Amino acid sequence: MTTISRRSFMEMAIALGATAAWGQPFPARSSAPWHERRDFYPEGVASGDPESDSVLLWTRCPPQNKDRNSAGKLNVEVAEDESFRHVVAAAEAPISEASDWTCRVLAGGLKPAKVYWYRFADAEGNGSRIGRTVTAPAEDDARPVRFAFVSCQNANDGAQNAYRRMIFEDERAAEQDRLGFVLHLGDFIYEIVWYPEDRPQGMYDRRLRDIVRYEHGEKVRDFHIPTVVGDYRAIYRNYLHDPDLQDARARWPFVCMWDNHEFSWLGWQGLQKFDGVTRPAQTRKVAANQAFFEYQPARLFKPSGPSLNQFDPPRVADAPITHFDEHGLGQEPNNLAAIGSLRGYRALRWGRNVELIITDQRSYRSEEPTDRAEAKALSSDDFPGLMPQEAIEILDAGSAYDGGHPPASIKYGGAEVPNFRREQPPQTILGAEQKAWFLERLRNSEATWKIWGDTVATLDMRADPQNLPSGITAAWPGAGYAGFAASYGTGDHSTAYVERGEIYDFVRENGITGFATIAGDRHSFWAGLAAKALPPKTFEPVGVAFVTGSISAPGMVEALEHGFPKEHPLRPLFVGQGPADTRPQPTINLLLRHGVRSCLEYAKSGDISKARALSNPDLSPHLSFVDMGGHGYAVVHVTRGMFETEFVCIPRPIERSDGTDGGPLLYRARHRANLWRKGETPKLESQILEGDPRFSV
Ligand SMILES: [Fe+2]
């Protein structure tokens, strides 16, 4: 285990903007007054980013009456036992209006791989609930590591039953099989909120909950978005009032990274995009960063200075961003200040076997090319969501296409669509500086498994419309396979071919083994192999890759059930029905795993085995499992010799479950890879443990 001096610990706490609580070698019985008053702490407690000797602790304690608005203090205690007879660390932490009465404490001097309990109290002893947390194992600890990864919880139109199920299973697990932490890969909040009266029909299958009213909100179409830090704080507070989420935060340390919705739905850098119009939003990016900093106990770097417990936002203005550098980074000073106000990418270590490298996919990325207005000419209502793969590759690579010889136009059926990307740099999602950091971390990692926590998915999502029998619909205007436009859920690392290729080539060239990517954002479960290209190009996997279903946000299958045109000739490929089915089935899973012929066979016979027998083997050699309609969470279990991911899928979380188990399970699927050696190809084996995800395999 690494030891750290008290002094350098204090410096670390200051750098993280947290109060320090240093562990004592001799535990003592608590002497501070504490009686539980959860109403004083309406957002509960949380812990985050554990290391082997320290962890961040969090709560919020707003003033009980309006006069008490000056700075106050909370006592925090950390103990080895739930009854606080063995308190190992205590401190007084300041809270103030400047940080919206949130409190961040770094508890240090702790022992590795150990459960601790913590609680807060004010001067009168009015106490928070008791939280539980777990430190990381020491770097030389070779024991297995187990953690959950999640993403996309939507309290506006869904329930957080997945957390209840996770708690239920963890409480019943043997001590050594319990989760060490929960990795949250973003969309912790959805900043776009529908007020129930704006959409009386609800959202797809769901009713809308009246969760927040933005004091300074802006209405866009029929929804509302935050504009100032007070609005962003309000949405975090309301999400944290969910009892299942609150209980989960009180049970495990969370490791949180933002995705898009912590700032803005289609946001990138300091920009927002609504109705096809991109607009500067630097002030909102800073506000979003401030609220994230205040509400998530995470080891984030804040360049604004060492003040304790305060964000100190840089002053920025919403100024047009017109000049982008050779990596697509907007050089406008307010943009650079806004995205620089908080650095989220970081690496954390759990023992000998896990290094988790977490990246930021929104703050430094260049514009998503398939979502641009000019790209509309490369799609058609005849083929909903589909875009020729070669067109996406040309748009992604920009000026670098074909060794620096991009075509002037892109063929689409009989049309020649101008290549609007031909003078622009290749798409980047990480940005140059972060990518350099990421590759160095990968190269230098000594952990058995180098796990890339990428908020956006890396696995290709494609279909084979070139194999449609003629006469069903118009001729496919592409040269071969189809990818999906960003509006169908990509716009992620699966279509950032150049950048993904650079990363995967780096992994192969440096002989890096034990490489795994885990992601969220797609609202669907995916298991497969990490490869930069698929047939007819050379398929050379360099790692394993997974995507977790959403906790509660609606997925594509639900959207298709409600929105896919009823009489469309390609309906069997998306939400088809066999002769005996009384409702639409998630045949898009078949489309992605096996191809168009399997989908058409299913619509004809309703026989899933016959459908799978017509699988196109070149379509998705990288995939073992796809469920575009799945909700729930994923559990990673690693040892020195293997990497295992389990998908725990629950029914559509339309309403909160009354039960202690979070409601029934739809299925449990496990995917396992043994550690491969340099030069060997990783392999993944899937096993269905419960239920029958029949369209997914
Ligand atoms: Fe999401």
XYZ file of C-alpha atoms and ligand atoms in Angstrom:
698
model
C 0.000 0.000 0.000
C 1.179 3.514 -0.677
C 1.475 5.690 2.373
C 0.881 9.360 2.304
C 1.982 11.958 4.801
C -0.554 14.027 6.666
C 0.795 17.135 4.986
C 0.508 15.880 1.430
C -2.960 14.600 2.283
C -3.974 18.112 3.355
C -2.626 19.482 0.085
C -4.614 16.902 -1.832
C -7.806 17.830 0.008
C -7.266 21.485 -0.821
C -6.637 20.679 -4.477
C -9.922 18.768 -4.583
C -11.811 21.618 -2.942
C -12.656 19.508 0.083
C -12.272 19.714 3.836
C -9.774 17.201 5.185
C -10.520 14.595 7.856
C -7.391 12.650 8.799
C -7.690 9.138 10.170
C -6.395 8.336 13.673
C -4.474 5.124 14.307
C -6.440 4.448 17.522
C -10.196 4.472 17.052
C -12.289 6.108 19.768
C -15.970 6.045 20.659
C -17.917 8.955 19.159
C -18.225 11.877 21.538
C -20.108 14.187 19.169
C -23.855 14.599 19.587
C -25.872 12.950 16.776
C -29.514 12.074 16.437
C -30.891 11.275 13.016
C -32.868 14.070 11.380
C -33.067 13.111 7.701
C -35.288 16.106 7.055
C -32.266 18.342 7.715
C -30.397 16.576 4.890
C -33.032 16.173 2.167
C -30.527 14.982 -0.474
C -29.018 12.320 1.785
C -25.329 11.489 1.921
C -22.836 10.165 -0.598
C -19.230 9.119 -1.005
C -17.071 9.032 -4.083
C -13.788 8.225 -5.827
C -12.307 5.914 -3.200
C -8.569 5.321 -3.123
C -6.840 2.793 -0.924
C -6.458 5.270 1.943
C -9.037 7.999 1.325
C -12.526 8.714 0.041
C -14.629 11.824 -0.534
C -17.753 12.263 1.608
C -20.703 14.450 0.777
C -23.931 15.848 2.097
C -26.123 18.928 1.880
C -27.649 20.720 4.835
C -29.695 23.787 3.900
C -30.621 26.268 6.628
C -33.731 25.325 8.568
C -34.982 28.884 8.774
C -34.530 31.790 6.459
C -32.476 33.881 8.907
C -29.705 31.325 9.094
C -28.001 32.137 5.860
C -24.451 32.833 6.961
C -21.675 30.270 6.798
C -22.159 27.289 9.076
C -20.315 24.145 10.046
C -21.021 20.441 10.092
C -19.245 17.766 12.086
C -18.340 14.674 10.158
C -17.333 11.359 11.667
C -15.941 8.244 9.988
C -16.069 4.965 11.872
C -15.191 1.315 11.439
C -18.614 0.300 12.698
C -22.176 1.350 12.100
C -22.695 2.262 15.767
C -19.698 4.625 15.776
C -17.877 2.995 18.697
C -14.685 3.038 16.630
C -14.433 6.484 15.104
C -11.274 6.810 13.041
C -11.613 10.321 11.632
C -13.534 13.462 12.468
C -13.531 17.024 11.220
C -15.497 20.224 11.115
C -16.516 21.124 7.586
C -17.730 24.553 6.515
C -20.924 24.893 4.530
C -22.263 28.034 2.960
C -24.696 29.415 0.471
C -21.818 29.848 -2.004
C -21.794 26.072 -2.543
C -25.558 25.685 -2.153
C -25.030 24.247 1.340
C -23.257 21.189 -0.020
C -20.289 19.790 1.854
C -17.251 17.885 0.539
C -14.889 16.160 2.944
C -11.849 14.086 2.035
C -11.453 11.385 4.673
C -7.869 10.088 4.707
C -5.542 7.848 6.672
C -7.957 4.956 6.081
C -7.173 1.282 5.574
C -7.491 -0.312 2.122
C -10.372 -2.554 0.989
C -12.395 -1.758 4.077
C -16.002 -0.788 4.753
C -16.435 2.468 6.698
C -19.455 4.291 8.023
C -19.864 8.055 8.111
C -22.333 10.656 9.265
C -22.731 14.410 9.541
C -24.279 16.520 12.304
C -24.803 20.201 12.985
C -23.821 21.931 16.267
C -27.047 20.767 17.928
C -26.483 17.166 16.902
C -29.124 17.099 14.188
C -27.654 14.325 12.146
C -27.695 12.976 8.616
C -28.493 9.368 7.864
C -25.494 7.071 8.233
C -23.645 6.356 5.021
C -21.558 3.327 4.154
C -18.491 3.436 1.942
C -15.620 1.195 0.863
C -11.983 2.066 0.258
C -10.124 0.644 -2.741
C -7.773 -2.318 -2.301
C -4.056 -1.555 -2.099
C -2.094 -1.689 -5.346
C -0.523 -5.064 -4.578
C -3.832 -6.679 -3.588
C -4.583 -9.418 -6.118
C -8.077 -10.255 -4.898
C -11.014 -9.999 -7.340
C -12.744 -6.654 -7.872
C -16.464 -6.275 -8.390
C -18.326 -3.105 -9.318
C -21.470 -1.960 -11.096
C -21.653 0.456 -13.990
C -24.756 2.432 -14.836
C -25.963 5.378 -16.881
C -29.003 7.371 -17.942
C -31.472 7.791 -15.112
C -34.496 9.894 -15.919
C -36.633 10.953 -12.975
C -38.931 12.978 -15.230
C -40.455 9.907 -16.836
C -39.089 6.816 -15.109
C -38.429 5.029 -11.817
C -35.055 3.997 -10.428
C -35.970 0.361 -9.703
C -32.571 -0.780 -10.950
C -30.912 0.672 -7.846
C -33.380 -1.133 -5.568
C -32.546 -4.425 -7.292
C -28.819 -3.673 -6.984
C -29.149 -2.988 -3.247
C -31.305 -6.094 -2.764
C -28.741 -8.352 -4.413
C -25.748 -6.740 -2.712
C -27.264 -7.057 0.759
C -27.721 -10.776 0.162
C -24.296 -11.377 -1.355
C -21.401 -12.863 0.598
C -19.039 -10.230 1.949
C -16.361 -10.891 -0.688
C -18.943 -10.745 -3.509
C -20.255 -7.284 -2.684
C -19.758 -4.317 -4.971
C -16.768 -2.105 -4.277
C -18.271 0.914 -6.031
C -20.757 2.115 -8.625
C -19.410 3.760 -11.757
C -21.927 6.248 -13.137
C -21.182 6.976 -16.778
C -23.392 9.997 -17.099
C -26.873 11.302 -17.619
C -27.138 11.339 -13.848
C -29.657 14.102 -14.528
C -31.592 14.995 -17.679
C -31.482 18.752 -17.961
C -34.360 18.780 -20.479
C -37.548 18.587 -18.468
C -41.129 18.287 -19.625
C -43.613 19.878 -17.280
C -46.637 17.562 -17.179
C -49.006 20.170 -18.562
C -46.789 20.708 -21.609
C -47.209 17.118 -22.675
C -50.437 15.661 -21.326
C -49.966 12.524 -23.443
C -46.803 11.733 -21.435
C -43.608 10.318 -22.939
C -44.003 7.036 -24.852
C -45.256 4.544 -22.235
C -44.730 6.883 -19.310
C -46.478 9.599 -17.364
C -44.471 12.741 -16.674
C -43.572 13.558 -13.078
C -43.573 17.146 -11.897
C -40.001 17.049 -10.586
C -38.712 20.587 -10.969
C -39.696 24.076 -12.079
C -36.690 26.031 -13.339
C -36.727 29.514 -11.866
C -34.788 30.883 -14.831
C -35.563 28.141 -17.313
C -35.902 28.550 -21.055
C -38.651 26.828 -22.944
C -37.562 25.088 -26.148
C -40.315 23.430 -28.152
C -42.382 21.706 -25.436
C -39.627 21.211 -22.855
C -37.608 23.361 -20.453
C -33.866 23.749 -19.985
C -31.770 25.301 -17.200
C -29.965 28.558 -17.869
C -28.163 29.432 -14.608
C -26.425 27.545 -11.815
C -29.539 27.778 -9.638
C -31.487 25.809 -12.241
C -28.810 23.119 -12.533
C -28.638 22.846 -8.729
C -32.418 22.505 -8.585
C -32.436 19.532 -10.958
C -29.706 17.707 -8.999
C -31.630 18.283 -5.767
C -34.820 16.913 -7.207
C -33.140 13.841 -8.620
C -31.532 13.163 -5.243
C -34.944 13.144 -3.586
C -35.551 9.803 -5.295
C -35.414 7.233 -2.459
C -33.795 4.442 -4.504
C -31.029 6.651 -5.855
C -30.496 8.156 -2.414
C -30.188 4.728 -0.794
C -27.692 3.642 -3.443
C -25.536 6.712 -2.853
C -25.616 6.002 0.880
C -24.545 2.364 0.354
C -21.602 2.527 -2.078
C -19.019 5.035 -3.174
C -19.949 6.371 -6.611
C -17.489 7.270 -9.336
C -19.275 9.780 -11.542
C -18.519 11.210 -14.940
C -20.789 13.532 -16.848
C -22.124 12.747 -20.296
C -24.198 15.188 -22.363
C -27.282 15.766 -20.223
C -25.356 17.093 -17.235
C -24.903 20.140 -19.477
C -27.026 20.035 -22.619
C -28.689 17.360 -24.774
C -26.775 18.032 -28.010
C -24.118 20.167 -26.345
C -20.440 20.011 -27.217
C -17.637 22.208 -25.853
C -19.352 25.446 -24.723
C -22.100 25.141 -27.332
C -25.719 24.056 -27.320
C -27.768 22.854 -30.257
C -31.535 22.985 -30.567
C -33.644 22.587 -33.679
C -30.534 22.384 -35.810
C -29.229 25.741 -34.553
C -25.898 25.806 -32.710
C -25.485 28.629 -30.222
C -22.859 29.761 -27.729
C -23.602 28.653 -24.161
C -20.393 29.224 -22.224
C -22.225 30.591 -19.168
C -24.373 27.463 -19.055
C -21.374 25.146 -19.403
C -19.793 26.847 -16.368
C -23.086 26.611 -14.457
C -23.344 22.897 -15.295
C -19.750 22.298 -14.165
C -20.356 24.177 -10.928
C -23.436 22.131 -10.053
C -21.621 18.886 -10.911
C -18.712 19.904 -8.677
C -21.048 20.766 -5.819
C -23.258 17.668 -6.024
C -20.827 14.886 -6.993
C -18.072 13.905 -4.571
C -15.396 13.267 -7.188
C -11.685 13.956 -7.574
C -12.034 16.685 -10.150
C -9.487 19.333 -10.969
C -10.693 22.888 -10.634
C -8.138 25.433 -11.823
C -9.922 28.345 -10.160
C -7.918 27.957 -6.977
C -7.735 26.124 -3.714
C -10.734 27.563 -1.891
C -12.429 24.964 0.260
C -15.872 23.888 -0.725
C -16.350 26.565 -3.353
C -16.265 26.375 -7.094
C -15.345 30.012 -7.860
C -16.730 30.030 -11.397
C -14.751 31.913 -14.028
C -16.566 34.887 -15.492
C -17.508 34.066 -19.065
C -19.820 35.472 -21.706
C -21.826 33.670 -24.381
C -19.713 34.767 -27.325
C -19.831 33.249 -30.834
C -17.235 30.538 -31.427
C -16.017 30.871 -34.974
C -12.380 29.767 -35.000
C -11.541 26.096 -34.399
C -7.974 24.775 -34.285
C -6.608 21.749 -36.150
C -8.288 19.458 -33.581
C -11.683 21.107 -33.813
C -11.270 22.931 -30.483
C -13.022 26.316 -30.419
C -10.395 28.952 -29.651
C -12.783 31.630 -28.425
C -11.484 32.616 -24.927
C -14.827 32.210 -23.137
C -15.137 28.736 -24.628
C -11.684 27.731 -23.384
C -12.413 29.200 -19.939
C -15.773 27.454 -19.697
C -14.585 23.976 -20.658
C -11.435 24.497 -18.594
C -13.373 25.363 -15.436
C -13.518 21.718 -14.372
C -11.479 18.739 -15.519
C -13.296 15.445 -15.177
C -11.016 12.916 -16.837
C -9.035 10.903 -14.318
C -7.751 7.425 -13.440
C -8.396 5.355 -10.328
C -6.865 2.087 -9.199
C -8.378 -0.941 -7.445
C -5.657 -3.326 -6.414
C -3.462 -5.225 -8.792
C -6.220 -5.990 -11.260
C -8.104 -2.808 -12.093
C -7.143 0.574 -13.420
C -10.185 2.595 -14.396
C -9.424 5.348 -16.893
C -12.365 7.712 -17.222
C -12.657 10.163 -20.087
C -14.789 13.209 -20.959
C -16.569 12.886 -24.313
C -18.338 16.236 -24.418
C -16.089 19.099 -23.371
C -13.378 18.830 -26.030
C -15.098 17.017 -28.882
C -15.435 18.377 -32.384
C -18.818 18.713 -34.025
C -20.674 15.470 -34.767
C -20.688 15.380 -38.585
C -23.700 13.131 -39.256
C -25.898 15.448 -37.230
C -25.172 18.441 -39.466
C -27.884 19.783 -41.732
C -25.803 19.025 -44.855
C -25.747 15.318 -43.911
C -29.539 15.069 -44.331
C -28.957 14.470 -48.051
C -27.311 11.143 -47.080
C -30.434 9.663 -45.557
C -33.941 8.985 -46.712
C -37.315 8.053 -45.253
C -37.086 4.834 -47.252
C -34.311 3.735 -44.835
C -35.046 5.298 -41.432
C -31.903 6.080 -39.424
C -29.603 4.336 -41.891
C -26.686 6.042 -43.585
C -24.171 4.344 -45.887
C -21.157 3.325 -43.813
C -18.750 4.664 -46.444
C -20.445 8.081 -46.175
C -20.034 8.140 -42.395
C -16.373 7.193 -42.822
C -15.808 10.045 -45.260
C -17.530 12.543 -42.964
C -15.616 11.283 -39.923
C -12.183 11.468 -41.519
C -12.645 14.884 -43.151
C -9.416 16.069 -44.777
C -7.560 12.925 -43.662
C -9.730 10.550 -45.701
C -7.862 8.254 -48.079
C -4.438 9.446 -46.992
C -5.372 13.101 -47.363
C -7.340 12.748 -50.591
C -10.976 13.155 -49.580
C -13.508 13.001 -52.404
C -15.274 16.208 -53.454
C -18.634 14.496 -53.225
C -20.243 11.396 -51.737
C -22.326 9.040 -53.838
C -25.827 8.406 -52.521
C -27.849 6.370 -54.989
C -27.925 8.441 -58.149
C -26.977 11.651 -56.319
C -23.601 13.265 -55.625
C -23.705 14.925 -52.196
C -21.026 17.581 -51.615
C -18.414 16.448 -49.079
C -18.809 19.343 -46.669
C -16.114 17.890 -44.400
C -13.324 17.716 -46.892
C -11.377 20.699 -45.590
C -11.903 19.988 -41.898
C -9.844 17.882 -39.483
C -10.923 14.339 -38.584
C -13.552 14.069 -35.916
C -12.265 13.812 -32.353
C -14.324 12.984 -29.307
C -11.514 13.182 -26.760
C -9.662 16.220 -28.114
C -5.890 16.255 -28.569
C -4.776 16.956 -25.007
C -7.047 14.440 -23.310
C -6.245 11.793 -25.923
C -2.518 12.161 -25.279
C -3.157 11.780 -21.543
C -5.390 8.755 -22.143
C -2.874 6.925 -24.332
C -0.096 7.543 -21.814
C -2.236 6.150 -18.993
C -2.968 3.073 -21.084
C 0.678 2.526 -21.937
C 1.892 2.954 -18.362
C -0.815 1.047 -16.544
C 0.463 -1.890 -14.540
C -2.975 -3.236 -13.673
C -4.090 -6.551 -15.171
C -7.185 -4.914 -16.658
C -7.095 -1.439 -18.155
C -10.731 -0.428 -18.158
C -11.722 2.542 -20.280
C -14.763 4.202 -18.716
C -16.037 5.917 -21.851
C -19.434 7.562 -21.349
C -20.283 6.860 -25.005
C -20.342 3.495 -26.728
C -17.500 2.078 -28.813
C -19.181 -0.926 -30.476
C -20.222 -0.625 -34.131
C -23.940 -0.477 -34.769
C -24.636 -1.462 -38.340
C -27.100 -3.186 -40.640
C -26.965 -4.871 -44.059
C -29.673 -3.233 -46.197
C -27.633 -4.259 -49.264
C -29.007 -7.760 -48.596
C -32.676 -6.783 -48.799
C -34.503 -8.734 -51.505
C -35.461 -6.426 -54.332
C -39.031 -5.286 -54.521
C -39.530 -4.676 -50.781
C -38.628 -1.033 -50.962
C -36.417 1.353 -52.952
C -32.900 0.234 -53.882
C -30.375 0.825 -51.059
C -28.447 3.961 -52.080
C -25.215 2.902 -50.358
C -22.323 0.751 -51.563
C -22.606 -1.865 -48.803
C -23.277 -1.798 -45.073
C -25.211 0.932 -43.299
C -24.340 2.734 -40.116
C -26.810 4.733 -38.102
C -27.144 8.499 -38.042
C -26.500 10.203 -34.710
C -30.243 10.731 -34.268
C -30.549 6.926 -33.946
C -28.272 6.771 -30.969
C -24.730 6.808 -32.287
C -22.535 9.881 -32.757
C -20.230 8.090 -30.335
C -16.919 6.255 -30.569
C -18.509 3.669 -32.875
C -18.492 6.153 -35.757
C -15.387 8.101 -34.736
C -13.471 5.645 -36.916
C -10.251 7.625 -37.121
C -9.933 8.277 -33.402
C -11.045 4.803 -32.372
C -8.623 3.316 -34.891
C -5.793 5.399 -33.474
C -6.561 4.193 -29.934
C -6.962 0.533 -30.877
C -3.829 0.582 -33.059
C -1.997 2.037 -30.074
C -3.242 -0.822 -27.896
C -2.078 -3.412 -30.409
C 1.253 -1.793 -31.261
C 2.151 -1.413 -27.599
C 1.207 -4.990 -26.782
C -1.359 -3.842 -24.217
C -3.421 -6.764 -22.966
C -6.433 -6.754 -20.659
C -8.010 -3.794 -22.445
C -11.749 -3.335 -21.844
C -14.149 -0.512 -22.627
C -17.335 0.041 -20.657
C -19.873 2.649 -21.691
C -23.364 4.034 -21.320
C -25.373 6.570 -23.339
C -27.022 4.154 -25.776
C -29.806 3.054 -23.439
C -29.146 -0.536 -24.466
C -27.093 -3.571 -23.442
C -24.195 -4.548 -25.730
C -21.435 -7.099 -25.260
C -18.666 -7.698 -27.756
C -15.095 -7.222 -28.878
C -13.238 -3.968 -29.392
C -12.089 -3.753 -33.012
C -11.354 -0.808 -35.263
C -12.902 -2.347 -38.383
C -15.359 -5.009 -39.511
C -15.580 -7.168 -42.648
C -14.955 -6.734 -45.506
C -12.030 -4.940 -43.823
C -9.750 -6.912 -41.492
C -11.403 -7.730 -38.181
C -8.744 -7.675 -35.431
C -10.097 -7.408 -31.879
C -7.819 -5.770 -29.296
C -10.095 -5.982 -26.255
C -13.571 -6.526 -24.917
C -16.332 -3.907 -24.934
C -19.633 -3.442 -23.123
C -22.487 -0.958 -22.970
C -25.015 -0.871 -20.141
C -28.753 -0.342 -20.526
C -30.269 2.771 -19.028
C -31.358 2.855 -15.412
C -34.660 4.374 -16.483
C -34.453 6.676 -19.523
C -36.534 5.374 -22.457
C -34.630 3.293 -24.977
C -34.835 3.009 -28.730
C -37.265 0.092 -28.785
C -39.810 2.080 -26.789
C -39.332 5.067 -29.099
C -39.716 2.878 -32.197
C -42.849 1.225 -30.831
C -44.405 4.655 -30.572
C -42.822 6.409 -33.528
C -41.997 3.958 -36.317
C -44.483 4.366 -39.183
C -47.060 1.550 -39.068
C -47.166 0.875 -42.805
C -43.447 1.237 -43.537
C -42.105 -1.688 -45.618
C -39.025 -1.946 -43.335
C -41.001 -2.163 -40.098
C -40.046 -5.876 -39.729
C -36.407 -4.773 -39.321
C -37.138 -2.511 -36.371
C -40.266 -3.487 -34.467
C -41.517 -6.484 -36.421
C -44.161 -8.989 -35.469
C -44.377 -12.697 -36.160
C -47.750 -14.150 -37.218
C -48.612 -15.087 -33.609
C -47.364 -11.905 -31.914
C -49.947 -9.540 -30.535
C -47.522 -6.659 -30.122
C -44.319 -5.347 -31.722
C -41.096 -7.220 -30.927
C -37.572 -5.729 -30.601
C -36.454 -7.072 -33.987
C -33.908 -4.250 -34.238
C -31.774 -6.519 -32.027
C -31.958 -9.199 -34.727
C -31.142 -6.599 -37.372
C -27.928 -5.583 -35.583
C -26.824 -9.111 -34.647
C -27.946 -11.117 -37.691
C -29.149 -8.818 -40.453
C -32.139 -8.082 -42.623
C -32.805 -11.657 -43.782
C -33.236 -12.859 -40.202
C -35.727 -10.074 -39.521
C -37.767 -10.850 -42.635
C -37.810 -14.543 -41.753
C -39.037 -13.738 -38.259
C -41.871 -11.602 -39.639
C -42.859 -14.453 -41.945
C -42.661 -17.466 -39.614
C -42.304 -16.055 -36.088
C -39.631 -18.749 -35.642
C -36.580 -17.264 -33.942
C -34.345 -20.282 -34.688
C -35.175 -20.156 -38.372
C -34.500 -16.420 -38.249
C -31.082 -16.854 -36.619
C -30.191 -19.554 -39.140
C -30.207 -16.848 -41.837
C -27.617 -14.790 -39.949
C -25.133 -12.787 -42.009
C -21.797 -13.863 -40.419
C -19.945 -10.785 -41.671
C -22.375 -8.276 -40.214
C -21.356 -8.352 -36.579
C -18.479 -10.691 -35.721
C -17.750 -8.157 -32.959
C -21.058 -8.714 -31.136
C -22.256 -11.372 -28.707
C -25.314 -9.623 -27.387
C -27.514 -6.583 -28.173
C -30.677 -5.394 -26.467
C -31.895 -2.006 -27.657
C -34.781 -2.120 -25.199
C -33.036 -3.189 -21.992
C -32.985 -1.312 -18.693
C -31.019 -2.103 -15.576
C -27.357 -2.207 -14.730
C -24.156 -4.107 -15.397
C -21.783 -5.733 -12.911
C -18.109 -6.217 -13.687
C -16.194 -8.951 -11.895
C -12.486 -9.277 -12.597
C -9.762 -11.541 -11.376
C -6.149 -11.959 -12.390
C -7.298 -14.274 -15.167
C -10.718 -13.159 -16.400
C -13.109 -10.284 -17.039
C -16.801 -10.903 -16.596
C -19.731 -8.558 -17.178
C -23.238 -9.428 -16.064
C -26.266 -7.591 -17.447
C -29.117 -7.392 -14.963
C -32.175 -6.446 -16.991
C -35.458 -5.288 -15.478
C -38.808 -4.525 -17.150
C -39.454 -1.022 -18.437
C -39.278 1.109 -15.247
C -42.497 2.991 -15.771
C -43.482 3.104 -12.103
C -41.591 2.578 -8.874
C -41.648 -0.985 -7.583
C -43.222 -1.483 -4.166
C -41.099 -4.521 -3.372
C -37.739 -4.597 -1.611
C -36.260 -6.387 -4.625
C -37.068 -3.602 -7.103
C -39.479 -5.832 -8.993
C -38.947 -8.808 -11.310
C -35.983 -9.524 -13.545
C -36.349 -9.902 -17.298
C -33.041 -11.661 -17.731
C -29.509 -11.982 -16.450
C -26.774 -12.506 -19.030
C -23.095 -13.078 -18.304
C -20.208 -12.460 -20.688
C -16.734 -13.689 -19.882
C -13.289 -13.278 -21.400
C -10.149 -14.950 -20.178
C -7.065 -12.782 -20.078
C -5.236 -13.028 -23.378
C -1.516 -12.765 -23.912
C 0.326 -10.397 -26.217
C -0.429 -11.387 -29.796
C -3.493 -13.448 -28.832
C -7.026 -12.469 -29.783
C -9.543 -11.861 -27.006
C -12.640 -14.047 -27.009
C -15.963 -13.544 -25.314
C -18.382 -16.229 -24.156
C -21.960 -15.437 -23.254
C -24.291 -17.330 -20.999
C -27.918 -16.601 -20.190
C -28.424 -17.225 -16.460
C -32.077 -16.218 -16.107
C -34.881 -15.299 -18.507
C -34.805 -15.421 -22.304
C -33.532 -12.359 -24.201
C -34.356 -14.161 -27.407
C -33.850 -11.360 -29.944
C -30.528 -10.355 -28.355
C -28.376 -13.416 -28.985
Fe -28.897 9.024 -21.775
